[in-house]
PDB file of C-alpha atoms and ligand atoms in Angstrom:
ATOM      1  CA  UNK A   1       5.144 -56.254 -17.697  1.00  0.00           C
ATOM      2  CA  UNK A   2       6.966 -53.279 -16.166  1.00  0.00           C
ATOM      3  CA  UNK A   3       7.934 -50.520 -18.847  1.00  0.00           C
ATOM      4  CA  UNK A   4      10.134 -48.382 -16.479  1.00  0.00           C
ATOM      5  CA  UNK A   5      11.431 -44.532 -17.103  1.00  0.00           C
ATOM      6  CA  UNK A   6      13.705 -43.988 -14.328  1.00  0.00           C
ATOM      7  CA  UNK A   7      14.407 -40.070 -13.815  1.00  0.00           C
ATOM      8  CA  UNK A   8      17.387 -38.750 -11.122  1.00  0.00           C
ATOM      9  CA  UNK A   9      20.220 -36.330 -10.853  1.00  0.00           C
ATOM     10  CA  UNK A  10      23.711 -37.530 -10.556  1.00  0.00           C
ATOM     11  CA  UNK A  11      24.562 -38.987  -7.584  1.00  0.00           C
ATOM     12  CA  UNK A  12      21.024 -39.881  -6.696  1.00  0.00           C
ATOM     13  CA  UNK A  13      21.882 -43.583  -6.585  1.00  0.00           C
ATOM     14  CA  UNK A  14      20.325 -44.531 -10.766  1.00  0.00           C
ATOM     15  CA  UNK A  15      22.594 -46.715 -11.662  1.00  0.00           C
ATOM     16  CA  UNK A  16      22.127 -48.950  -8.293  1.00  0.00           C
ATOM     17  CA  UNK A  17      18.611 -48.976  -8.298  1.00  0.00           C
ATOM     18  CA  UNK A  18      18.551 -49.611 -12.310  1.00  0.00           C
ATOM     19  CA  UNK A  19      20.330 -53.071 -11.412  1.00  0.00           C
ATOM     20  CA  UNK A  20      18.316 -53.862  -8.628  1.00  0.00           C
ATOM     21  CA  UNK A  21      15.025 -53.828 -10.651  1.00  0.00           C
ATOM     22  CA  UNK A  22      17.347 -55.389 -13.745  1.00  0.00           C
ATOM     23  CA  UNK A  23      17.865 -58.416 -11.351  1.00  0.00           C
ATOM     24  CA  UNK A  24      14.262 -58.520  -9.637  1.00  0.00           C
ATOM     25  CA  UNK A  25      12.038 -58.198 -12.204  1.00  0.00           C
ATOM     26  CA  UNK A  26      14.423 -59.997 -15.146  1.00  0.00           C
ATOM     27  CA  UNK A  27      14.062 -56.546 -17.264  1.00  0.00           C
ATOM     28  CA  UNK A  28      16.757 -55.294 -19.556  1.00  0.00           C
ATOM     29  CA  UNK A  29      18.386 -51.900 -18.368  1.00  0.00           C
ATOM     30  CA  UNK A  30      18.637 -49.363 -21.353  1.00  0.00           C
ATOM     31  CA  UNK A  31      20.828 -46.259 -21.293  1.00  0.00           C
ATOM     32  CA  UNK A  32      20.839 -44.282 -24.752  1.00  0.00           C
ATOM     33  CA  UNK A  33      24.036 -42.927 -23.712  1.00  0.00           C
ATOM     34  CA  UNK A  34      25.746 -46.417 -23.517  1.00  0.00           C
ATOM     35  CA  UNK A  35      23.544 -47.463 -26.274  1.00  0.00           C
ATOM     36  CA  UNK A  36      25.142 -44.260 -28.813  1.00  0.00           C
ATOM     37  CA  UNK A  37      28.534 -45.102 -27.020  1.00  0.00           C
ATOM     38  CA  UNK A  38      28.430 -48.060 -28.738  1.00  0.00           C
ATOM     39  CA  UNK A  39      28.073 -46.873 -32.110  1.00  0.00           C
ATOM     40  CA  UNK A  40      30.527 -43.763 -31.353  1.00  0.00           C
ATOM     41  CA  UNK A  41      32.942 -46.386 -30.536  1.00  0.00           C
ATOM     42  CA  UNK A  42      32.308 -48.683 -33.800  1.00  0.00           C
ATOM     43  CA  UNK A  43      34.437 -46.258 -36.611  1.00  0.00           C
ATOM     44  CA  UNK A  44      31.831 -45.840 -39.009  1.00  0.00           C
ATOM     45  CA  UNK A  45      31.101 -42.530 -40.284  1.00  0.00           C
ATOM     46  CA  UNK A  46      27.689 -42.503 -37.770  1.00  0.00           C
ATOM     47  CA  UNK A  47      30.116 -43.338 -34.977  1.00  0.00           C
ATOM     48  CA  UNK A  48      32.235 -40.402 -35.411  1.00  0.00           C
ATOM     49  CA  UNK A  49      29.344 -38.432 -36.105  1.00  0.00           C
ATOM     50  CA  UNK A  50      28.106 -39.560 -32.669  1.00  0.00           C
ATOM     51  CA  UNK A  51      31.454 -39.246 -31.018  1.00  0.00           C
ATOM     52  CA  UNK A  52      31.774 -35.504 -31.838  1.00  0.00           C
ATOM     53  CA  UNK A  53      27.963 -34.718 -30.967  1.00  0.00           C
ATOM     54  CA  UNK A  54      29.006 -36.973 -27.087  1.00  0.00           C
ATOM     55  CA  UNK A  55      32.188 -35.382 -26.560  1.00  0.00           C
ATOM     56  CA  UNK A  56      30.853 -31.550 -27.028  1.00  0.00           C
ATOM     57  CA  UNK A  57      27.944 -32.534 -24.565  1.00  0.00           C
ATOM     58  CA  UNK A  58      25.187 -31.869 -26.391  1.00  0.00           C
ATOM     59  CA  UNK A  59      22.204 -34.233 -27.424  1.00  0.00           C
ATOM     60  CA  UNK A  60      21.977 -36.501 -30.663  1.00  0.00           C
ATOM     61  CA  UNK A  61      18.998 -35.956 -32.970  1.00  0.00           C
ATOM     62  CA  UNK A  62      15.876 -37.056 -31.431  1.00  0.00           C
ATOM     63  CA  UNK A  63      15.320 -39.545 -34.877  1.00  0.00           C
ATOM     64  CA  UNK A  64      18.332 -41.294 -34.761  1.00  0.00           C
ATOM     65  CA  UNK A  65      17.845 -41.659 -30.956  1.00  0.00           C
ATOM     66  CA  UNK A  66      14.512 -42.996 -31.236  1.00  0.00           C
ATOM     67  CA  UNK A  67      15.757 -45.419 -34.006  1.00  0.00           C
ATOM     68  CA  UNK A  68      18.418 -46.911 -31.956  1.00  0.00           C
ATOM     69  CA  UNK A  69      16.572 -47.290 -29.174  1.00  0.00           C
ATOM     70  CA  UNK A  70      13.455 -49.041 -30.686  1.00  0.00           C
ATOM     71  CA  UNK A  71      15.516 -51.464 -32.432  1.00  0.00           C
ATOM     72  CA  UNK A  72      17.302 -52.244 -29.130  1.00  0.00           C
ATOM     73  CA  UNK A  73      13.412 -52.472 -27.475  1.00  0.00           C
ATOM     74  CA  UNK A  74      13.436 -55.514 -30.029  1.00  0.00           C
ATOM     75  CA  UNK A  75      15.975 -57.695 -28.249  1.00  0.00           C
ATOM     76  CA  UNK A  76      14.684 -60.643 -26.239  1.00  0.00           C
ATOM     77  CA  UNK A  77      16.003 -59.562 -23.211  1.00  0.00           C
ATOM     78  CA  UNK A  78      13.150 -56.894 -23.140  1.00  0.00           C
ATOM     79  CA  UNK A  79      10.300 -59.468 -23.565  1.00  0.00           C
ATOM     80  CA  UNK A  80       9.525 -58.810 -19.847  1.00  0.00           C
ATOM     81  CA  UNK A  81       9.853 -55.470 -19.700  1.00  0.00           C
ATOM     82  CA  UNK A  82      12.419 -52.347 -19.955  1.00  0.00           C
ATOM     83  CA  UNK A  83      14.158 -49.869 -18.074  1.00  0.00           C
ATOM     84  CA  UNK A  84      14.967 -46.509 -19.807  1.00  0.00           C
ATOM     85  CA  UNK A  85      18.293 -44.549 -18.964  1.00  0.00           C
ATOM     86  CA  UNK A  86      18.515 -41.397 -19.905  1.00  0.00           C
ATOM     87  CA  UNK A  87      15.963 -41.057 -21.948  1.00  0.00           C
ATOM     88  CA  UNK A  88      13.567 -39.119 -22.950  1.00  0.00           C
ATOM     89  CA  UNK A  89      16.043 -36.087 -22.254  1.00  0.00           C
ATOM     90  CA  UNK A  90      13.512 -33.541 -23.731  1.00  0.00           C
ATOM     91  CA  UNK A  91       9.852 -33.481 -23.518  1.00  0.00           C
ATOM     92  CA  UNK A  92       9.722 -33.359 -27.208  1.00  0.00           C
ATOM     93  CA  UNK A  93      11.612 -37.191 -27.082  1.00  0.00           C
ATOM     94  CA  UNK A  94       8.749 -38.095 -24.181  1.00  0.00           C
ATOM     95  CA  UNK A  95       6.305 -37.298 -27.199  1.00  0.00           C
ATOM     96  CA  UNK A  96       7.708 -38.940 -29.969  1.00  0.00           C
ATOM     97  CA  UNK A  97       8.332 -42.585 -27.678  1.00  0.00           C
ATOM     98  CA  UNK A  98       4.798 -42.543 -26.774  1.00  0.00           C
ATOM     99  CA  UNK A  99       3.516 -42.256 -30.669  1.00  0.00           C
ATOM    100  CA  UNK A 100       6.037 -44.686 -31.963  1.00  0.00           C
ATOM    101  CA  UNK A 101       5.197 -47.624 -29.512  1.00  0.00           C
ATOM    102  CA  UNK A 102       1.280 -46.297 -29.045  1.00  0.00           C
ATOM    103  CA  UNK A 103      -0.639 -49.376 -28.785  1.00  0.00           C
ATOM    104  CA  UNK A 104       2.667 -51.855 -28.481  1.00  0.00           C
ATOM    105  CA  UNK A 105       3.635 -53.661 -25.353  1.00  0.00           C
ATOM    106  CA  UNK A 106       6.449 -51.142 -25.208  1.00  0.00           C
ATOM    107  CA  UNK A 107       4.196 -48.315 -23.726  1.00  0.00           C
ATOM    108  CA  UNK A 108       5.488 -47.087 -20.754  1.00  0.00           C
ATOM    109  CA  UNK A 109       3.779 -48.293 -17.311  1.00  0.00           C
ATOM    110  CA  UNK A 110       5.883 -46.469 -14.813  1.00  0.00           C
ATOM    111  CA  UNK A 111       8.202 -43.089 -14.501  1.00  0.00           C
ATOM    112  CA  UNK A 112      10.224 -43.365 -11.332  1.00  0.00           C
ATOM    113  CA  UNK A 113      12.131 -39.845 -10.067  1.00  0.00           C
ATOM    114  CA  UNK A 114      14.481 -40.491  -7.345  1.00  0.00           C
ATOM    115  CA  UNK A 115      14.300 -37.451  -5.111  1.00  0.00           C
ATOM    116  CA  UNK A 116      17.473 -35.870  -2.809  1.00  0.00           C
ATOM    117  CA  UNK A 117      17.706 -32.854  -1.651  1.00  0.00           C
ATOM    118  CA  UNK A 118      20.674 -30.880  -3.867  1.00  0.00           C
ATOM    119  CA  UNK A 119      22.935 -30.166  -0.455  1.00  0.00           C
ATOM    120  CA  UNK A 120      22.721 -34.464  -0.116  1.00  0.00           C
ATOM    121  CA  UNK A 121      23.651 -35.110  -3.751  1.00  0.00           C
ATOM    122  CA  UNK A 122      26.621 -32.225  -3.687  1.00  0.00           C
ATOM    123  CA  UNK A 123      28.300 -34.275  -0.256  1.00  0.00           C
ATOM    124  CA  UNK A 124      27.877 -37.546  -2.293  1.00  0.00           C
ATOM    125  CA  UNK A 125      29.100 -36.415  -5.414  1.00  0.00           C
ATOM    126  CA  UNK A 126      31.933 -34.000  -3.840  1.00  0.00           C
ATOM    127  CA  UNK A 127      32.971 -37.064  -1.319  1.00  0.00           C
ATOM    128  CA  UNK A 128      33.385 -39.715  -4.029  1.00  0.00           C
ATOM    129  CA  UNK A 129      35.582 -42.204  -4.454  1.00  0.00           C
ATOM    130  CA  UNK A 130      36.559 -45.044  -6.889  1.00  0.00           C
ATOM    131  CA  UNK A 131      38.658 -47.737  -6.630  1.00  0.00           C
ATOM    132  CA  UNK A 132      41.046 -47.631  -9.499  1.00  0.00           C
ATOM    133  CA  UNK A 133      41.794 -51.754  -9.249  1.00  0.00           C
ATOM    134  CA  UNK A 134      38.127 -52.944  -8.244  1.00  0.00           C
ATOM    135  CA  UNK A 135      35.896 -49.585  -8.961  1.00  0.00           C
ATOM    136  CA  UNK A 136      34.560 -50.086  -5.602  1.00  0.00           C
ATOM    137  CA  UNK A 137      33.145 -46.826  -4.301  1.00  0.00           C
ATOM    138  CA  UNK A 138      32.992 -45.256  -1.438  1.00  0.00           C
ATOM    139  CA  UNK A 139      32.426 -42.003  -0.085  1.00  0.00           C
ATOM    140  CA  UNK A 140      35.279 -39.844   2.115  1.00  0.00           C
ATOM    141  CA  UNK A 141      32.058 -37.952   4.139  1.00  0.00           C
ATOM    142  CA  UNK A 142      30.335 -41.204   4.994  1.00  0.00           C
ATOM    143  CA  UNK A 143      32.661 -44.506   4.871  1.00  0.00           C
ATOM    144  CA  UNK A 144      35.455 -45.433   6.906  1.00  0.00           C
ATOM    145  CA  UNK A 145      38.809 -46.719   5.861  1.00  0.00           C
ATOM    146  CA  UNK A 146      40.733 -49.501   6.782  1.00  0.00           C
ATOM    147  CA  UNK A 147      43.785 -47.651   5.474  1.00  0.00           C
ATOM    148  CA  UNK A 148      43.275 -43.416   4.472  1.00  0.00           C
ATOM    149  CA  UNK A 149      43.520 -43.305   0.507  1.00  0.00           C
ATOM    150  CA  UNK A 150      42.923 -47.512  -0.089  1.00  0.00           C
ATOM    151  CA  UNK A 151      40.272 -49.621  -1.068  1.00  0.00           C
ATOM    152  CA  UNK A 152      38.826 -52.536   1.607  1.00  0.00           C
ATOM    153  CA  UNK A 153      38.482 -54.293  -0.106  1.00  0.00           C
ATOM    154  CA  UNK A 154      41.309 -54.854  -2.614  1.00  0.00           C
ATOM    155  CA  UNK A 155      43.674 -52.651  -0.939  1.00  0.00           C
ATOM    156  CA  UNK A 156      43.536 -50.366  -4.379  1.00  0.00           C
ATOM    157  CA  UNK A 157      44.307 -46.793  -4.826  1.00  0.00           C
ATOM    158  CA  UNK A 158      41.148 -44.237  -4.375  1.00  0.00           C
ATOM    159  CA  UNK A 159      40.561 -41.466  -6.846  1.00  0.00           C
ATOM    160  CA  UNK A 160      38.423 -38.929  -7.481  1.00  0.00           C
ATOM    161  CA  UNK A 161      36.961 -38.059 -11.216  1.00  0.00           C
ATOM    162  CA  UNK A 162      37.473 -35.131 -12.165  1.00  0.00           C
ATOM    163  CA  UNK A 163      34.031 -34.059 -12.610  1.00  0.00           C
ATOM    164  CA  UNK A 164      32.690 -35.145  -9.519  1.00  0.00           C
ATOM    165  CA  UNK A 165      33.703 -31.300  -8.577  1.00  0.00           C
ATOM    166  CA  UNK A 166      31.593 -28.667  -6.948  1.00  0.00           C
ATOM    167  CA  UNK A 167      31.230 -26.501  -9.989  1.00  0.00           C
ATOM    168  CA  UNK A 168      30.635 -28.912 -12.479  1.00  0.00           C
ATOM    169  CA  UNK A 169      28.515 -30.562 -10.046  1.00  0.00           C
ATOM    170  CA  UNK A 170      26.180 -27.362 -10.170  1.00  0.00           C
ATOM    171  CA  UNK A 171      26.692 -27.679 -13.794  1.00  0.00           C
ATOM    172  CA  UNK A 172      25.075 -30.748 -14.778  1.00  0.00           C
ATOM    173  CA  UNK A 173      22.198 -30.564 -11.817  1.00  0.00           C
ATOM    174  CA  UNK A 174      21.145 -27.259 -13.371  1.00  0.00           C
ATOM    175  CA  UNK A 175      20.987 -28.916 -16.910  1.00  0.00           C
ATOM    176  CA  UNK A 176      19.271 -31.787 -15.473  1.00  0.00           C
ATOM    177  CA  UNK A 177      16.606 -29.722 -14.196  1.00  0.00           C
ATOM    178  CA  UNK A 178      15.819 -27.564 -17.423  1.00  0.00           C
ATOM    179  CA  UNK A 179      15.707 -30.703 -18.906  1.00  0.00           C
ATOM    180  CA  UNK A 180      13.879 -33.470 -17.263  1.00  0.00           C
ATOM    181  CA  UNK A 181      11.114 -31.019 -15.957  1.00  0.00           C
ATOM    182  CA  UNK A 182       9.027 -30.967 -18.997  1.00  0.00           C
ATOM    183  CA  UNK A 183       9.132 -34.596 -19.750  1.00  0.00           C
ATOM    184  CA  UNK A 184       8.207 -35.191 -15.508  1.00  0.00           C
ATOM    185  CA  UNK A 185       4.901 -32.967 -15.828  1.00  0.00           C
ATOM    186  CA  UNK A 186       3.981 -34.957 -19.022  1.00  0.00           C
ATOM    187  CA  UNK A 187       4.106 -38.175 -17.521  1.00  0.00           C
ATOM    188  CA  UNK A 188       2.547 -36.303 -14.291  1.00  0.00           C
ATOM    189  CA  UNK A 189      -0.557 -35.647 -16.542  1.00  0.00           C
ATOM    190  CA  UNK A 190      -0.509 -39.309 -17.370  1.00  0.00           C
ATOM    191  CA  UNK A 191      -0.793 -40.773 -14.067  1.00  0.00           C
ATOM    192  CA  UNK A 192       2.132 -42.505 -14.236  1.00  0.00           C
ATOM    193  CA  UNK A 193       4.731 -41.020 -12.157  1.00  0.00           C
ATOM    194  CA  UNK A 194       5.911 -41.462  -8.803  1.00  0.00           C
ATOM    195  CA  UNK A 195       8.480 -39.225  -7.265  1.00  0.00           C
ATOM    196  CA  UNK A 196      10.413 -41.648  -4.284  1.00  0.00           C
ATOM    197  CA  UNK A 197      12.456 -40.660  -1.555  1.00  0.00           C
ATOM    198  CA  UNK A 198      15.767 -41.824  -2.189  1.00  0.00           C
ATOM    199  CA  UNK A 199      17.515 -39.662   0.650  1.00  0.00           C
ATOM    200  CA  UNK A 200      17.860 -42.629   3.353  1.00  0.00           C
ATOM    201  CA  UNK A 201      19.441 -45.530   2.178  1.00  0.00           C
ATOM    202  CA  UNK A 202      19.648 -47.971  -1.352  1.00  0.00           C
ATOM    203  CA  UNK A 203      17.360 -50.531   0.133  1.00  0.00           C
ATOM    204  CA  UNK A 204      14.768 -48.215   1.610  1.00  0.00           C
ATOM    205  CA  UNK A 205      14.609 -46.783  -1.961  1.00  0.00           C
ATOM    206  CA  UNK A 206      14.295 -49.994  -3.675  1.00  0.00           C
ATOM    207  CA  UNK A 207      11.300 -51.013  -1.300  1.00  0.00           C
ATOM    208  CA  UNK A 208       9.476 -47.799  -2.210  1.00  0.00           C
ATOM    209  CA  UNK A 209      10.197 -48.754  -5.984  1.00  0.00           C
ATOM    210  CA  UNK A 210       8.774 -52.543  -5.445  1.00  0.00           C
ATOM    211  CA  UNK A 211       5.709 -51.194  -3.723  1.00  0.00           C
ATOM    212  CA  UNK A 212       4.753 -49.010  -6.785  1.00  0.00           C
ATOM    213  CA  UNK A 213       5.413 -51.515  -8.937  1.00  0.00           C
ATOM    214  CA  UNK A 214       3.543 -54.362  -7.453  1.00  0.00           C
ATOM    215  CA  UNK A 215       0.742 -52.075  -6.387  1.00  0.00           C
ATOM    216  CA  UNK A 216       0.274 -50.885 -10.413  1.00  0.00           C
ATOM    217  CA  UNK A 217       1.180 -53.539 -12.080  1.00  0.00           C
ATOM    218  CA  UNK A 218      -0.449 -56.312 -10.408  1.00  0.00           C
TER     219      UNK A 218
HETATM  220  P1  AMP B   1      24.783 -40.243 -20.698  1.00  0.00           P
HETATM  221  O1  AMP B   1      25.641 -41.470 -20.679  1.00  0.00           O
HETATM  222  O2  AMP B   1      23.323 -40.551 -20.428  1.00  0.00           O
HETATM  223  O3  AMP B   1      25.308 -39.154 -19.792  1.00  0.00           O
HETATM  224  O4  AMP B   1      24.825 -39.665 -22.185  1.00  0.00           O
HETATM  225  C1  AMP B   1      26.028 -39.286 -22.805  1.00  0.00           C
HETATM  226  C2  AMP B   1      25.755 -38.543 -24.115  1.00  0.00           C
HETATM  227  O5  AMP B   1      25.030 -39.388 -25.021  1.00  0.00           O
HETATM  228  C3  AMP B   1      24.887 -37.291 -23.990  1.00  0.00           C
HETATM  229  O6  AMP B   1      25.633 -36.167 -23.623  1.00  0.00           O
HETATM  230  C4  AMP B   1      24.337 -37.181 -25.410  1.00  0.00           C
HETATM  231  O7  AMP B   1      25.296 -36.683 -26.311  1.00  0.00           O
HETATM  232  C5  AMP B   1      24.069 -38.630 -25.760  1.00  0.00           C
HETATM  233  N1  AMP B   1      22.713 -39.047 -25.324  1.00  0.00           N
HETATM  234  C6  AMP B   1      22.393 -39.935 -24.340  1.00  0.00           C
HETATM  235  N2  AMP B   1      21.052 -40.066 -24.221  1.00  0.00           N
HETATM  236  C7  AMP B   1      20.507 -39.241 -25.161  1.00  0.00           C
HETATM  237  C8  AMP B   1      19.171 -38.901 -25.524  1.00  0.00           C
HETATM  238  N3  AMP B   1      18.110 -39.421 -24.873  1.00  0.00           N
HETATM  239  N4  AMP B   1      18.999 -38.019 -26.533  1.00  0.00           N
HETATM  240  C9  AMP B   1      20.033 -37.489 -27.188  1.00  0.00           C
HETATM  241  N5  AMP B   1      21.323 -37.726 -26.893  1.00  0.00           N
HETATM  242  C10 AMP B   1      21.571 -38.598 -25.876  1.00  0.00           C
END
């Protein structure tokens, strides 16, 4: 059983790694932001409630959170084990999780940060691009183009988001670490985390992640 928190700024390669493990280890990938999305999108009066609190940026209540979230922990696909996105946010959240499934095969077993340098996660941020037919993406710094501007794999058009900027870049690593770094040293004092290097390349930092699984939870 592998209860995994995986912690990482944007652009440090989360969502790649999150389906690696999802595929590996048969273990449902959670992310309270798509989880609240859901809702936000449903038209209830909680929905909109949630859509405001998403669109302004700031963080749902830590209750309703938690609610959601354990009720989704209850879903079959999590009978082998879990892997949190996005949450806890807030060391406060890291506190309440651990009393509500104290004791419950839901406890946590692993926290996971994926570390890269700031300078690294700026070029791969600032260089990225999607593919607007496939959502390929690629980056301008680092990938080479069969045609400037197209996809090569479907021959789409590239674009950039429009946060994937410098100074909203800044933005959201700043918040990021105000926020994760109490819930880190929690789990620090637990025994359970392991910071990886995930600077080099997607497979080297999923064979760092396998190691510290299979070495713990064998
Ligand atoms: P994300 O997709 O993780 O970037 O989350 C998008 C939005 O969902 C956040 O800005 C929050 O409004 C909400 N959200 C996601 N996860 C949490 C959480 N753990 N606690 C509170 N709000 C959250």
């Amino acid at each position: 059983m592998a209860n995994i928190i995986l912690i990482a700024a944007a652009g440090a390669g989360k969502g790649t790694q999150a389906r690696l493990l999802k595929e590996k280890y048969n273990i449902a990938h959670i992310s309270t932001g798509d989880l609240l999305r859901d809702i936000a999108s449903s038209g209830s009066e909680l929905g909109k409630e949630i859509a405001e609190i998403q669109k302004s940026g700031l963080l749902v209540s830590n209750e309703l959170t938690l609610k959601i979230l354990l009720e989704r922990l209850e879903d079959s696909d999590c009978k082998n084990g879990f892997i949190l996105d996005g949450y806890p946010r807030t060391l406060e959240q890291a506190k309440m999780f651990e009393e509500a499934v104290a004791g419950t095969n839901k406890e946590i077993t692993n926290v996971i940060v994926l570390d890269v340098p700031k300078d690294m996660l700026m070029q791969r941020i600032t260089g990225r691009l999607t593919c607007k037919a496939c959502g390929e993406i690629y980056n301008e710094y680092f990938d080479n183009f069969v045609k400037e501007g197209t996809c090569n794999k479907c021959s789409g058009e590239l674009f950039k988001r429009s946060d994937d900027n410098e100074e909203a870049f800044n933005k959201r690593y700043d918040l990021y670490l105000t926020v994760v770094k109490g819930a880190i040293e929690f789990y620090k004092g637990k025994g359970i985390l392991d910071v990886v290097d995930a600077s080099i390349s997607k497979s080297y930092t999923f064979s760092q992640i396998e190691k510290i699984l299979e070495d713990k939870n064998d």
